[in-house]
mmCIF file of C-alpha atoms in Angstrom:
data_model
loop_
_atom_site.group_PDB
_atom_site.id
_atom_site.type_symbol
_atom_site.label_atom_id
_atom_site.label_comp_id
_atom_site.label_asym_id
_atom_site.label_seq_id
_atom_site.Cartn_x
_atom_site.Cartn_y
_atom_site.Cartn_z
ATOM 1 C CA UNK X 273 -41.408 48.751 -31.415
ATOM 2 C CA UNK X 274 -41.497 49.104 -27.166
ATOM 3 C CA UNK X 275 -44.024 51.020 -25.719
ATOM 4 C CA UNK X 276 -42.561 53.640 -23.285
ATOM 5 C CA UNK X 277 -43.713 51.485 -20.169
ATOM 6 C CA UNK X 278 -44.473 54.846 -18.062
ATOM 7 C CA UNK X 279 -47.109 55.734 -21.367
ATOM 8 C CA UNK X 280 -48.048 51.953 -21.444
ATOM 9 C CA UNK X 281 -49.088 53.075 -17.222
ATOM 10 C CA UNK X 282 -50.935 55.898 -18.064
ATOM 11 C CA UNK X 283 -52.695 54.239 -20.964
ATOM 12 C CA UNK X 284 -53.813 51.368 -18.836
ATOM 13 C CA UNK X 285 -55.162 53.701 -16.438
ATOM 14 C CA UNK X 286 -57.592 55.578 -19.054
ATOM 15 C CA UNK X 287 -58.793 51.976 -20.089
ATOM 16 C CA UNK X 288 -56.545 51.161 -22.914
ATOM 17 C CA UNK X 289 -54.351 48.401 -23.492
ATOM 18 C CA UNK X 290 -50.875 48.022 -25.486
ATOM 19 C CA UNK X 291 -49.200 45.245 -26.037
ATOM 20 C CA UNK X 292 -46.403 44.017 -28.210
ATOM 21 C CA UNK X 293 -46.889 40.250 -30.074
ATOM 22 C CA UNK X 294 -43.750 38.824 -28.399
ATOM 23 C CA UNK X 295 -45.185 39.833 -24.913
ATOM 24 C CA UNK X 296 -48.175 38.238 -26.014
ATOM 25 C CA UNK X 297 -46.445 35.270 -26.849
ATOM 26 C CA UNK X 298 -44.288 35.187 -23.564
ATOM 27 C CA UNK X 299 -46.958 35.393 -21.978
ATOM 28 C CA UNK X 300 -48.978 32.975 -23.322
ATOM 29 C CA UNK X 301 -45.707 30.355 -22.955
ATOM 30 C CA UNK X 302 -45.181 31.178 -19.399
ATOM 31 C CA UNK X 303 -48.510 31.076 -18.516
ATOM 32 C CA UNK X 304 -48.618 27.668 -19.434
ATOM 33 C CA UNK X 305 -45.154 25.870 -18.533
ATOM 34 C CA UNK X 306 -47.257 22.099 -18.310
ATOM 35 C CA UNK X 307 -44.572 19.710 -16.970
ATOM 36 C CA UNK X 308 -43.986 16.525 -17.860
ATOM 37 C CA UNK X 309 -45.213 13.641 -14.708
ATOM 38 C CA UNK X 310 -42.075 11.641 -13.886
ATOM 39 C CA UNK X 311 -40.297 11.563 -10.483
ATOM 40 C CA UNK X 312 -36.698 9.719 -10.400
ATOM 41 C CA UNK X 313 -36.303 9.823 -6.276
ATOM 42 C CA UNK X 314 -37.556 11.542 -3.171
ATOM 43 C CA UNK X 315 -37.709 15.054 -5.049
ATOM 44 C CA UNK X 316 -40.687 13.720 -6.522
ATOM 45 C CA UNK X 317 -42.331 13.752 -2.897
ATOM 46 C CA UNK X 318 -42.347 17.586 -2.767
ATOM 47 C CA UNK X 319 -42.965 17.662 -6.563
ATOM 48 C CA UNK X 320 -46.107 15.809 -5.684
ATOM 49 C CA UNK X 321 -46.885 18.094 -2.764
ATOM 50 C CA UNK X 322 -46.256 21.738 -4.620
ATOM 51 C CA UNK X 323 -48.971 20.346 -7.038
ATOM 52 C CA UNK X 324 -51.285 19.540 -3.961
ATOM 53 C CA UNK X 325 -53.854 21.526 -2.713
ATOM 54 C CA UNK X 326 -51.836 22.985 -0.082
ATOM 55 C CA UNK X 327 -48.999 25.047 -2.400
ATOM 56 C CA UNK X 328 -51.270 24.721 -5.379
ATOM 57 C CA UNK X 329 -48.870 24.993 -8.495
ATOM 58 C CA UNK X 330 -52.458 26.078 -10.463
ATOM 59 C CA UNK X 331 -51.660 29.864 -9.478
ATOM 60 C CA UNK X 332 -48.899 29.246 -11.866
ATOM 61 C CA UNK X 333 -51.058 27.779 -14.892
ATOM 62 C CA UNK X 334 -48.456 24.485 -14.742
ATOM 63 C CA UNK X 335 -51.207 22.007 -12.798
ATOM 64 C CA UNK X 336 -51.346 20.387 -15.996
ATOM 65 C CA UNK X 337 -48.653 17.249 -15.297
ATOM 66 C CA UNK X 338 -48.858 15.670 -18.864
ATOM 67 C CA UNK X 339 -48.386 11.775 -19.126
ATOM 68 C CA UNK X 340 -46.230 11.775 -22.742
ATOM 69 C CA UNK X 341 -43.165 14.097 -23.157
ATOM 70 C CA UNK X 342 -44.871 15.106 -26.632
ATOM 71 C CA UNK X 343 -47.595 17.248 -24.960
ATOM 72 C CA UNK X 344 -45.245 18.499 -22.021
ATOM 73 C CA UNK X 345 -43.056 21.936 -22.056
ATOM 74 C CA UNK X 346 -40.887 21.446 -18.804
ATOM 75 C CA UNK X 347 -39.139 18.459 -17.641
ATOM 76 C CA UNK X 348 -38.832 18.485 -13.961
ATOM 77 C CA UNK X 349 -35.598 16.221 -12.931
ATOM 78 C CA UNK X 350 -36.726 15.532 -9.514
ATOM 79 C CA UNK X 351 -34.137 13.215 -8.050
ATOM 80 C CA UNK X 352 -30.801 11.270 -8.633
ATOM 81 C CA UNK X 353 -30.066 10.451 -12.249
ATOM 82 C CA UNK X 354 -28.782 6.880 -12.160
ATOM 83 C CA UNK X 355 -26.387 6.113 -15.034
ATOM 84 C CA UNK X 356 -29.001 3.590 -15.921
ATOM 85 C CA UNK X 357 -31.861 6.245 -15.779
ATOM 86 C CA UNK X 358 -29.943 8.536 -17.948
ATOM 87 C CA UNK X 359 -30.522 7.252 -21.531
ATOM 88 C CA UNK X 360 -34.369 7.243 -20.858
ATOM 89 C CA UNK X 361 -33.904 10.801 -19.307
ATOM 90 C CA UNK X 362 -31.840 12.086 -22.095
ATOM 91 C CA UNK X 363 -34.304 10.446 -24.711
ATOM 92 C CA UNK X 364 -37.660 11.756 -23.212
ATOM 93 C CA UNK X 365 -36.187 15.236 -23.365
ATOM 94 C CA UNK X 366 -35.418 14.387 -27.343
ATOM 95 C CA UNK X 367 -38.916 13.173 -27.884
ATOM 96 C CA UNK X 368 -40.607 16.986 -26.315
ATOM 97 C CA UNK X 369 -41.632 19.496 -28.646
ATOM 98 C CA UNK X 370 -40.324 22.691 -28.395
ATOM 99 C CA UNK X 371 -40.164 24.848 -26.675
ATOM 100 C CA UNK X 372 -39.005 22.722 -23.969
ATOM 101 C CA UNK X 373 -37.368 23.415 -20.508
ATOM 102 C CA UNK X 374 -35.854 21.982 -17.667
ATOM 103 C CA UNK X 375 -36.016 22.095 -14.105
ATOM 104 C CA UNK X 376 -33.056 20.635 -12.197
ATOM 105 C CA UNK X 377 -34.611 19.743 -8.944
ATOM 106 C CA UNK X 378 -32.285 19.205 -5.706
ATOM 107 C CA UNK X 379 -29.055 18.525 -4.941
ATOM 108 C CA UNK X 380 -28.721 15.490 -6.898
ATOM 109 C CA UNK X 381 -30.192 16.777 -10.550
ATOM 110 C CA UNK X 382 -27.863 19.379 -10.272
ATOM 111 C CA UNK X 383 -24.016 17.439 -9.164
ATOM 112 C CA UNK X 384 -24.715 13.907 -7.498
ATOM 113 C CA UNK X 385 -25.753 15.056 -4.276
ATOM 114 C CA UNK X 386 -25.008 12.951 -1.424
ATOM 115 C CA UNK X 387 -24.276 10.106 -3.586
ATOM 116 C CA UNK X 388 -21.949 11.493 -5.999
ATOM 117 C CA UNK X 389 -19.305 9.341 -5.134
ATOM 118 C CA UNK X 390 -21.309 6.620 -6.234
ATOM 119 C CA UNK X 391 -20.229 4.547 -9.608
ATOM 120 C CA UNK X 392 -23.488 4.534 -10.599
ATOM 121 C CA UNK X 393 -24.981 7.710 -9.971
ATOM 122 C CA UNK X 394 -24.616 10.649 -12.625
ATOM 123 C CA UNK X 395 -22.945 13.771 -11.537
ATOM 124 C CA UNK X 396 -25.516 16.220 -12.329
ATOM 125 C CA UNK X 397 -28.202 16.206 -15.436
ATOM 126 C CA UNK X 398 -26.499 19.315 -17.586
ATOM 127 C CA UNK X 399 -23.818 16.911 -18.515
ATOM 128 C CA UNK X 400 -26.197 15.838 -21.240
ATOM 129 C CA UNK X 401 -29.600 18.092 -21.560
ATOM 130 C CA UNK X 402 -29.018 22.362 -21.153
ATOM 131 C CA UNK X 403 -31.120 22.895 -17.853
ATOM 132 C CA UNK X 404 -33.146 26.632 -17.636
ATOM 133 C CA UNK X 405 -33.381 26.841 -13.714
ATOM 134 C CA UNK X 406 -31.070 25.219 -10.683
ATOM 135 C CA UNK X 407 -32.583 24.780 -7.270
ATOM 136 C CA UNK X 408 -30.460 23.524 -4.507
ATOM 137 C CA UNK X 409 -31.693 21.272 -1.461
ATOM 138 C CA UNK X 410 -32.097 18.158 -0.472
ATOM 139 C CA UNK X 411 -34.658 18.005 -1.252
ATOM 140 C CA UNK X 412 -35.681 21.455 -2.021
ATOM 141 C CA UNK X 413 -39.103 22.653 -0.344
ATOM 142 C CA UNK X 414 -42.307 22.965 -2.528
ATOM 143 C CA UNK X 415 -41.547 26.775 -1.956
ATOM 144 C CA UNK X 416 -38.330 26.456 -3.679
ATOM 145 C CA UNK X 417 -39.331 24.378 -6.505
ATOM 146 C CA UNK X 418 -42.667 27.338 -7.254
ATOM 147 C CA UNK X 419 -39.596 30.058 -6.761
ATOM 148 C CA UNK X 420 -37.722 27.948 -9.668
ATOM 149 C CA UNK X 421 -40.838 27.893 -11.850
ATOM 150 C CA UNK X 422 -40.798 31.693 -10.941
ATOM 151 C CA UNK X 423 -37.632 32.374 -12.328
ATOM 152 C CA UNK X 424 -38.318 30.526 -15.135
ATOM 153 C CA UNK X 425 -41.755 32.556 -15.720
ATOM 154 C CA UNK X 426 -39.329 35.783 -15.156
ATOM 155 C CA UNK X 427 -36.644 33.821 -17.989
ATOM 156 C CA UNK X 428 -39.327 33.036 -20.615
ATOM 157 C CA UNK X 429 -40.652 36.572 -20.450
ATOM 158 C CA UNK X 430 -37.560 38.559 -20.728
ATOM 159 C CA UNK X 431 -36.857 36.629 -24.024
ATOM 160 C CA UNK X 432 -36.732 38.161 -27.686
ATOM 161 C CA UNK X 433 -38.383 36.559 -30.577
ATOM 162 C CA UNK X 434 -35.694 37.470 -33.090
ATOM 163 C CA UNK X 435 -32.473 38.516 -33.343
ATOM 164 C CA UNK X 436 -29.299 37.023 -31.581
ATOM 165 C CA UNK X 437 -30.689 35.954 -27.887
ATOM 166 C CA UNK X 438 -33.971 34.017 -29.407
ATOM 167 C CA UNK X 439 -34.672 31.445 -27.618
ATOM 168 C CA UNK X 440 -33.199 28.327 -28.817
ATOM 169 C CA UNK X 441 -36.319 26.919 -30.326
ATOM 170 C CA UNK X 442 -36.993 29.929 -33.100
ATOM 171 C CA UNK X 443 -33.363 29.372 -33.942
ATOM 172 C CA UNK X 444 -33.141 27.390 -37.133
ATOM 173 C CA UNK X 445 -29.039 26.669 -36.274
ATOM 174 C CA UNK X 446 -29.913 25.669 -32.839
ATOM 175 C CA UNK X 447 -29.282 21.529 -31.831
ATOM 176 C CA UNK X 448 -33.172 19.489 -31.658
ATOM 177 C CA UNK X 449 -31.404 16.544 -30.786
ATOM 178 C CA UNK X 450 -29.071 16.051 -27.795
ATOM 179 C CA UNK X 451 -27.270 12.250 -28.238
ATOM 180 C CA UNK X 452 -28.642 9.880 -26.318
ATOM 181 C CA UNK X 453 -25.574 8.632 -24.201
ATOM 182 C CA UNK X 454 -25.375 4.325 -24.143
ATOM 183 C CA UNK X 455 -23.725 2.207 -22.110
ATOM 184 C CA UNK X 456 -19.662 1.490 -21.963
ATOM 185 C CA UNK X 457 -18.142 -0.492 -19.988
ATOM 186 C CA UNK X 458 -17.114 1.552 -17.438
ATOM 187 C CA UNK X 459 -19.427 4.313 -17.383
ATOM 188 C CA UNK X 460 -21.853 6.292 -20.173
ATOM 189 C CA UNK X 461 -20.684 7.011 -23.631
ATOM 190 C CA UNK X 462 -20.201 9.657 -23.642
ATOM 191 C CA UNK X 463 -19.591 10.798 -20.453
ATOM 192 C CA UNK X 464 -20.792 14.109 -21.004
ATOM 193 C CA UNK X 465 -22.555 15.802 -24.447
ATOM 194 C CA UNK X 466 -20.159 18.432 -25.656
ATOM 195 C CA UNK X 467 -21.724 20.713 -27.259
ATOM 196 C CA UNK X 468 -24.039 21.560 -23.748
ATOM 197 C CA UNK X 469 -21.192 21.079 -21.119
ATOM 198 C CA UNK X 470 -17.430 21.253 -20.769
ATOM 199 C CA UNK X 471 -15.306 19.204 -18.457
ATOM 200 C CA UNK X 472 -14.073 22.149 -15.820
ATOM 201 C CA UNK X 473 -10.665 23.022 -15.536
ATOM 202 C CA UNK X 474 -8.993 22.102 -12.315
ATOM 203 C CA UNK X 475 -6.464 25.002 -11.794
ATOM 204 C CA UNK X 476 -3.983 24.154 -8.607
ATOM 205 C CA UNK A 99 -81.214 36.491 -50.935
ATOM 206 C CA UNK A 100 -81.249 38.733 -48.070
ATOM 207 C CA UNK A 101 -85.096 37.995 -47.331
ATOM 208 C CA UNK A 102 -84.833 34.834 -47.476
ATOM 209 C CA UNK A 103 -85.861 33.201 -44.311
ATOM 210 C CA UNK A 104 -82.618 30.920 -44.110
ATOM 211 C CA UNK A 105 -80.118 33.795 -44.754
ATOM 212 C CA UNK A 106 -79.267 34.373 -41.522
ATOM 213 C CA UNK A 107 -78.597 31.044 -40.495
ATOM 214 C CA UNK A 108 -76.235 30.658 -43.566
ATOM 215 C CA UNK A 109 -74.682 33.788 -42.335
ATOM 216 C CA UNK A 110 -74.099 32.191 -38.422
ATOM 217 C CA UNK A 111 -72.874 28.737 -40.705
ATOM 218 C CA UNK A 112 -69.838 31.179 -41.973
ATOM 219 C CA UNK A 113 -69.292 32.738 -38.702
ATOM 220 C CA UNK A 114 -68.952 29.470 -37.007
ATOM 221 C CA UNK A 115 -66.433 28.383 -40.138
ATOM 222 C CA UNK A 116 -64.210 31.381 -39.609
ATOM 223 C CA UNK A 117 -64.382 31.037 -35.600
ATOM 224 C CA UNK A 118 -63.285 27.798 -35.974
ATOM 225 C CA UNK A 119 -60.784 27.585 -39.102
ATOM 226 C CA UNK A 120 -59.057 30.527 -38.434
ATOM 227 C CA UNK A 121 -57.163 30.036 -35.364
ATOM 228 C CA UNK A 122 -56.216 26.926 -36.878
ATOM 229 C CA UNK A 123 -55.097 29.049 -40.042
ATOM 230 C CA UNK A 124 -53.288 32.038 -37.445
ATOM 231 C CA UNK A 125 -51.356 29.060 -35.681
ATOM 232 C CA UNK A 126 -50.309 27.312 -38.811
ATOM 233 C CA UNK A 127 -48.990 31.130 -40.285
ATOM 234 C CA UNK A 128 -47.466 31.788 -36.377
ATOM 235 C CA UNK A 129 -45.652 27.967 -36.973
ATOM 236 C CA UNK A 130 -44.481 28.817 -40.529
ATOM 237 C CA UNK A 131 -42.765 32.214 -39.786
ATOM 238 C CA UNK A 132 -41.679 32.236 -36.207
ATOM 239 C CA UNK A 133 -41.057 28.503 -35.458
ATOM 240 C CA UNK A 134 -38.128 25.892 -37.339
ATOM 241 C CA UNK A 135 -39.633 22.687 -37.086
ATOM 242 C CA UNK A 136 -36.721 20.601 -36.017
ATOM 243 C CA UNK A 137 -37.865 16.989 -36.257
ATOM 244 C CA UNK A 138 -35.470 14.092 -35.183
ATOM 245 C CA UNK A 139 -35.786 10.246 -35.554
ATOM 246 C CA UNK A 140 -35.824 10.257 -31.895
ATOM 247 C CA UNK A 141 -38.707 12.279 -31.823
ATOM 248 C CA UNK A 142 -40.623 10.992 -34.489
ATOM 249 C CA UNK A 143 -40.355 7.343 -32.675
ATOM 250 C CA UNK A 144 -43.569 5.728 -32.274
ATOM 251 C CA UNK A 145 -44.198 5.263 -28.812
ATOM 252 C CA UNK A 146 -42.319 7.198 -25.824
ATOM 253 C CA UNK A 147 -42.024 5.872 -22.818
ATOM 254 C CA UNK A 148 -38.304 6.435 -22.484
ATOM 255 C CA UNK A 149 -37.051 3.260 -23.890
ATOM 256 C CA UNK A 150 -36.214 2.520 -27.535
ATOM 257 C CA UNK A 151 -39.259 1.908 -29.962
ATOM 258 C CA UNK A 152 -39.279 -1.211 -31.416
ATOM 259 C CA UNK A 153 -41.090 -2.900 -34.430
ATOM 260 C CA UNK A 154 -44.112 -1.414 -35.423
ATOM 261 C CA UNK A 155 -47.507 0.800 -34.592
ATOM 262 C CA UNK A 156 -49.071 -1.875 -36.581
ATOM 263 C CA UNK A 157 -49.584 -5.231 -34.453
ATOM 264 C CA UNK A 158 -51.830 -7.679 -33.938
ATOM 265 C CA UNK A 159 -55.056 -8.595 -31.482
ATOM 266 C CA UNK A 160 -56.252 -12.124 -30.834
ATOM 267 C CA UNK A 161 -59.445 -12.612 -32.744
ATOM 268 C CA UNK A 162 -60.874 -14.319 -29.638
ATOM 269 C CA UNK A 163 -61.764 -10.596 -28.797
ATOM 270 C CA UNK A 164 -63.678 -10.179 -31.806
ATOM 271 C CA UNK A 165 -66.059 -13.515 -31.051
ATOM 272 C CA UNK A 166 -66.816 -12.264 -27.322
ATOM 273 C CA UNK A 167 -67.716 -8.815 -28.877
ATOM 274 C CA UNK A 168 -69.860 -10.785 -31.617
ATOM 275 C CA UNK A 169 -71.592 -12.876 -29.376
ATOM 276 C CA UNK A 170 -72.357 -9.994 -26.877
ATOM 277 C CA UNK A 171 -74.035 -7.624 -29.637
ATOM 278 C CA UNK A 172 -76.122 -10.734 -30.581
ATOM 279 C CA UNK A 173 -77.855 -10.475 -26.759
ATOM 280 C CA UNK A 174 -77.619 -6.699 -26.555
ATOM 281 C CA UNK A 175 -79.738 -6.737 -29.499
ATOM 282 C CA UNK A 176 -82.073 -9.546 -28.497
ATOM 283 C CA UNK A 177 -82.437 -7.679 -25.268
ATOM 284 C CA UNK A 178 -83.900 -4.410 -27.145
ATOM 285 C CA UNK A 179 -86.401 -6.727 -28.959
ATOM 286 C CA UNK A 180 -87.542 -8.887 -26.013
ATOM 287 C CA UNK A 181 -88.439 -5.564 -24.190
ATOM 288 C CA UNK A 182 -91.332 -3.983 -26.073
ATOM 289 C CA UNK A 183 -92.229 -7.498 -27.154
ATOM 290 C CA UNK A 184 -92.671 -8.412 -23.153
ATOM 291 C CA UNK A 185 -94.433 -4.731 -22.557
ATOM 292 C CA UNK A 186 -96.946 -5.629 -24.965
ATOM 293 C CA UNK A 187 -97.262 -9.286 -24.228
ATOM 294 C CA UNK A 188 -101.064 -9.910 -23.172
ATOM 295 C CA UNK A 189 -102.125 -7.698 -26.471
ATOM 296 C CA UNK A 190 -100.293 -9.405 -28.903
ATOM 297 C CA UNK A 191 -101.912 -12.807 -31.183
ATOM 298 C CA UNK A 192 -100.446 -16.139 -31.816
ATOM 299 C CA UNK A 193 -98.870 -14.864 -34.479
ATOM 300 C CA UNK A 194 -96.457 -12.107 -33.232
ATOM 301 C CA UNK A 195 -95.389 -14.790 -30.377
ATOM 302 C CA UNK A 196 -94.968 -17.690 -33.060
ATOM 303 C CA UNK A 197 -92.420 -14.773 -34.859
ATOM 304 C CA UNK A 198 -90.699 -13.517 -32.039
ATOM 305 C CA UNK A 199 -90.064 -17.656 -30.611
ATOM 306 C CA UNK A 200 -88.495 -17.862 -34.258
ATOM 307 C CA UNK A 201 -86.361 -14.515 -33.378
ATOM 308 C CA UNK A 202 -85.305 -16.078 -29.837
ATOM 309 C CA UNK A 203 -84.855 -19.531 -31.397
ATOM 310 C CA UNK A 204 -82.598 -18.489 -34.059
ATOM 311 C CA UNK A 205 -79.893 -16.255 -31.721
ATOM 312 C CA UNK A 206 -80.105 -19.259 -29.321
ATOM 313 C CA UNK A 207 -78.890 -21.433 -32.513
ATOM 314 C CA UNK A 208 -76.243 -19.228 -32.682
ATOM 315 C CA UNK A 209 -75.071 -19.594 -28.943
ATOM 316 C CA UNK A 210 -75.417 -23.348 -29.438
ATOM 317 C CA UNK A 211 -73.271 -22.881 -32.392
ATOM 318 C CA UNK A 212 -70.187 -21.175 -30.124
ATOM 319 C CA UNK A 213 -70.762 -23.155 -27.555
ATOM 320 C CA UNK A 214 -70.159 -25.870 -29.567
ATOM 321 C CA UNK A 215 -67.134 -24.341 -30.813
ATOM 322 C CA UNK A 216 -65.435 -24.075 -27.701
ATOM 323 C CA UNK A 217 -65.624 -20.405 -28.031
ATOM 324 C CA UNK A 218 -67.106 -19.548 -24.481
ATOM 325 C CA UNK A 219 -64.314 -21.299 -22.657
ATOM 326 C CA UNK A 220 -61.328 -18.975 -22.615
ATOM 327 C CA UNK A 221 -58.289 -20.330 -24.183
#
């Protein structure tokens, strides 16, 4: 049941507090997005520096850079996904508990970048893993990678516990495990995951 | 029960308990009604550092570990003895030193006996 948020005003203003379980609970997850420390390429750079003193990713509760994917929430893809890095990308997002997010950081993360004509280098990281928040640049300033972590904040709080938009880890029919793609023999297999991305149509 | 001079201390015991247990007990409730648990074999691999586990959480450590850790306690413990025995030196009779040069003799035996061994030299 929603508090009338002109009511919820008022009451705050006589000294009482209302407050619904799931905004609790959003608030509690967004106040605590800790991401998990790997950098793939020079994204990591102004990863590194948004956590620094000088942008200070603390205001945002996600300081915390956690070693092992099974005590991280948010996986950062800072950088160009090799089609050699991929597996181990794909893999460490299996092995995080939910809920889990993901970041796609820069140019690269998100289509290739600069060196998506490359053989080896994957055209952009939602081919295998469902990514929360995009941020272009190359690489993207620490500003742009706290406004991602923003939106995500804004994402995770908008959410509803139950019913048909849940977030994907309350939903029992919802994929844990995303296939781990291997090596062919001319490029991954699969190329892409199907169930989290679909080859786009080229209409002429 | 209530005057009893330890009642209130059995009453901060069960407050600690509860402050303790039950947030334990409210996240295990939140877990079993809100959240699936969706385990995978990929996430119940043993180790994570990307790559594929191999083999198991259960291997093996050279013993030679074990004999340097033996062989230090020996002189960490020697060294606890020798102190008050050297604090109290000029005080002590014939006796006390014959006892404690029976002490130092018999760890030194035991050096001698690693050293004879080949322990101290690393393999």
């Amino acid at each position: 049941m929603a508090v009338d948020e002109k009511l919820k005003i008022e009451l705050g203003k006589q000294g009482v507090m209302v407050t619904t379980i799931q905004e609790l609970y959003n608030w509690g997850r967004r106040s605590s997005i800790w991401p998990m420390q790997f950098g793939l390429a020079c994204c990591a750079i102004e990863m590194i520096a948004t956590t620094m003193a000088r942008y200070d990713l603390a205001r945002f509760g996600s300081e915390v850079f956690r070693p092992s994917p099974r005590q991280a929430d948010l996986m950062i893809i800072s950088g160009t996904v090799t089609k050699k890095m991929a597996p181990q990308v794909v893999r460490l997002y299996n092995q995080m508990a939910e809920p889990r997010y993901v970041i796609a950081m820069g140019a690269c993360a998100i289509s290739g970048g600069p060196f998506k004509q490359g053989y080896n280098v994957l055209k952009g990281i939602d081919r295998y893993i469902p990514v929360d928040v995009h941020i272009p640049g190359c690489p993207p300033r620490p500003e742009a990678l706290i406004q991602a972590f923003m939106t995500l904040q804004k994402k995770i709080d908008e959410q509803h516990l139950t019913g048909e938009g849940r977030p994907r880890h309350l939903d029992e029919q919802a994929p844990g495990e995303f296939q781990v793609p291997e090596f062919g023999e001319h490029d991954l297999d699969p190329p892409s995951n199907p169930g989290t991305w679909t080859v786009p149509k080229i209409i002429q | 029960m209530a005057s009893s001079p330890y009642f209130s201390l059995a009453v901060l015991f069960v407050v600690a308990l509860g402050f303790g247990l039950a947030p334990l007990g409210l996240a295990w409730l939140w877990q079993k009604v809100f959240s699936p648990a969706k385990p995978n074999e990929i996430k119940n691999a043993i180790y994570e550092c990307g790559l594929q586990s191999r083999g198991d959480a259960w291997v093996q450590f050279r013993s030679a570990y074990y004999l340097y850790a033996i062989i230090f306690l020996i002189f960490d413990v020697e060294a606890i003895f020798l102190l008050p025995f050297a604090v109290a030196f000029t005080g002590l009779g014939a006796a006390a030193c014959v006892s404690m040069l029976v002490f130092v003799l018999l760890l030194i035996e035991g050096l001698a006996w690693a050293w004879a061994k080949g322990v101290l030299t690393w393999a």
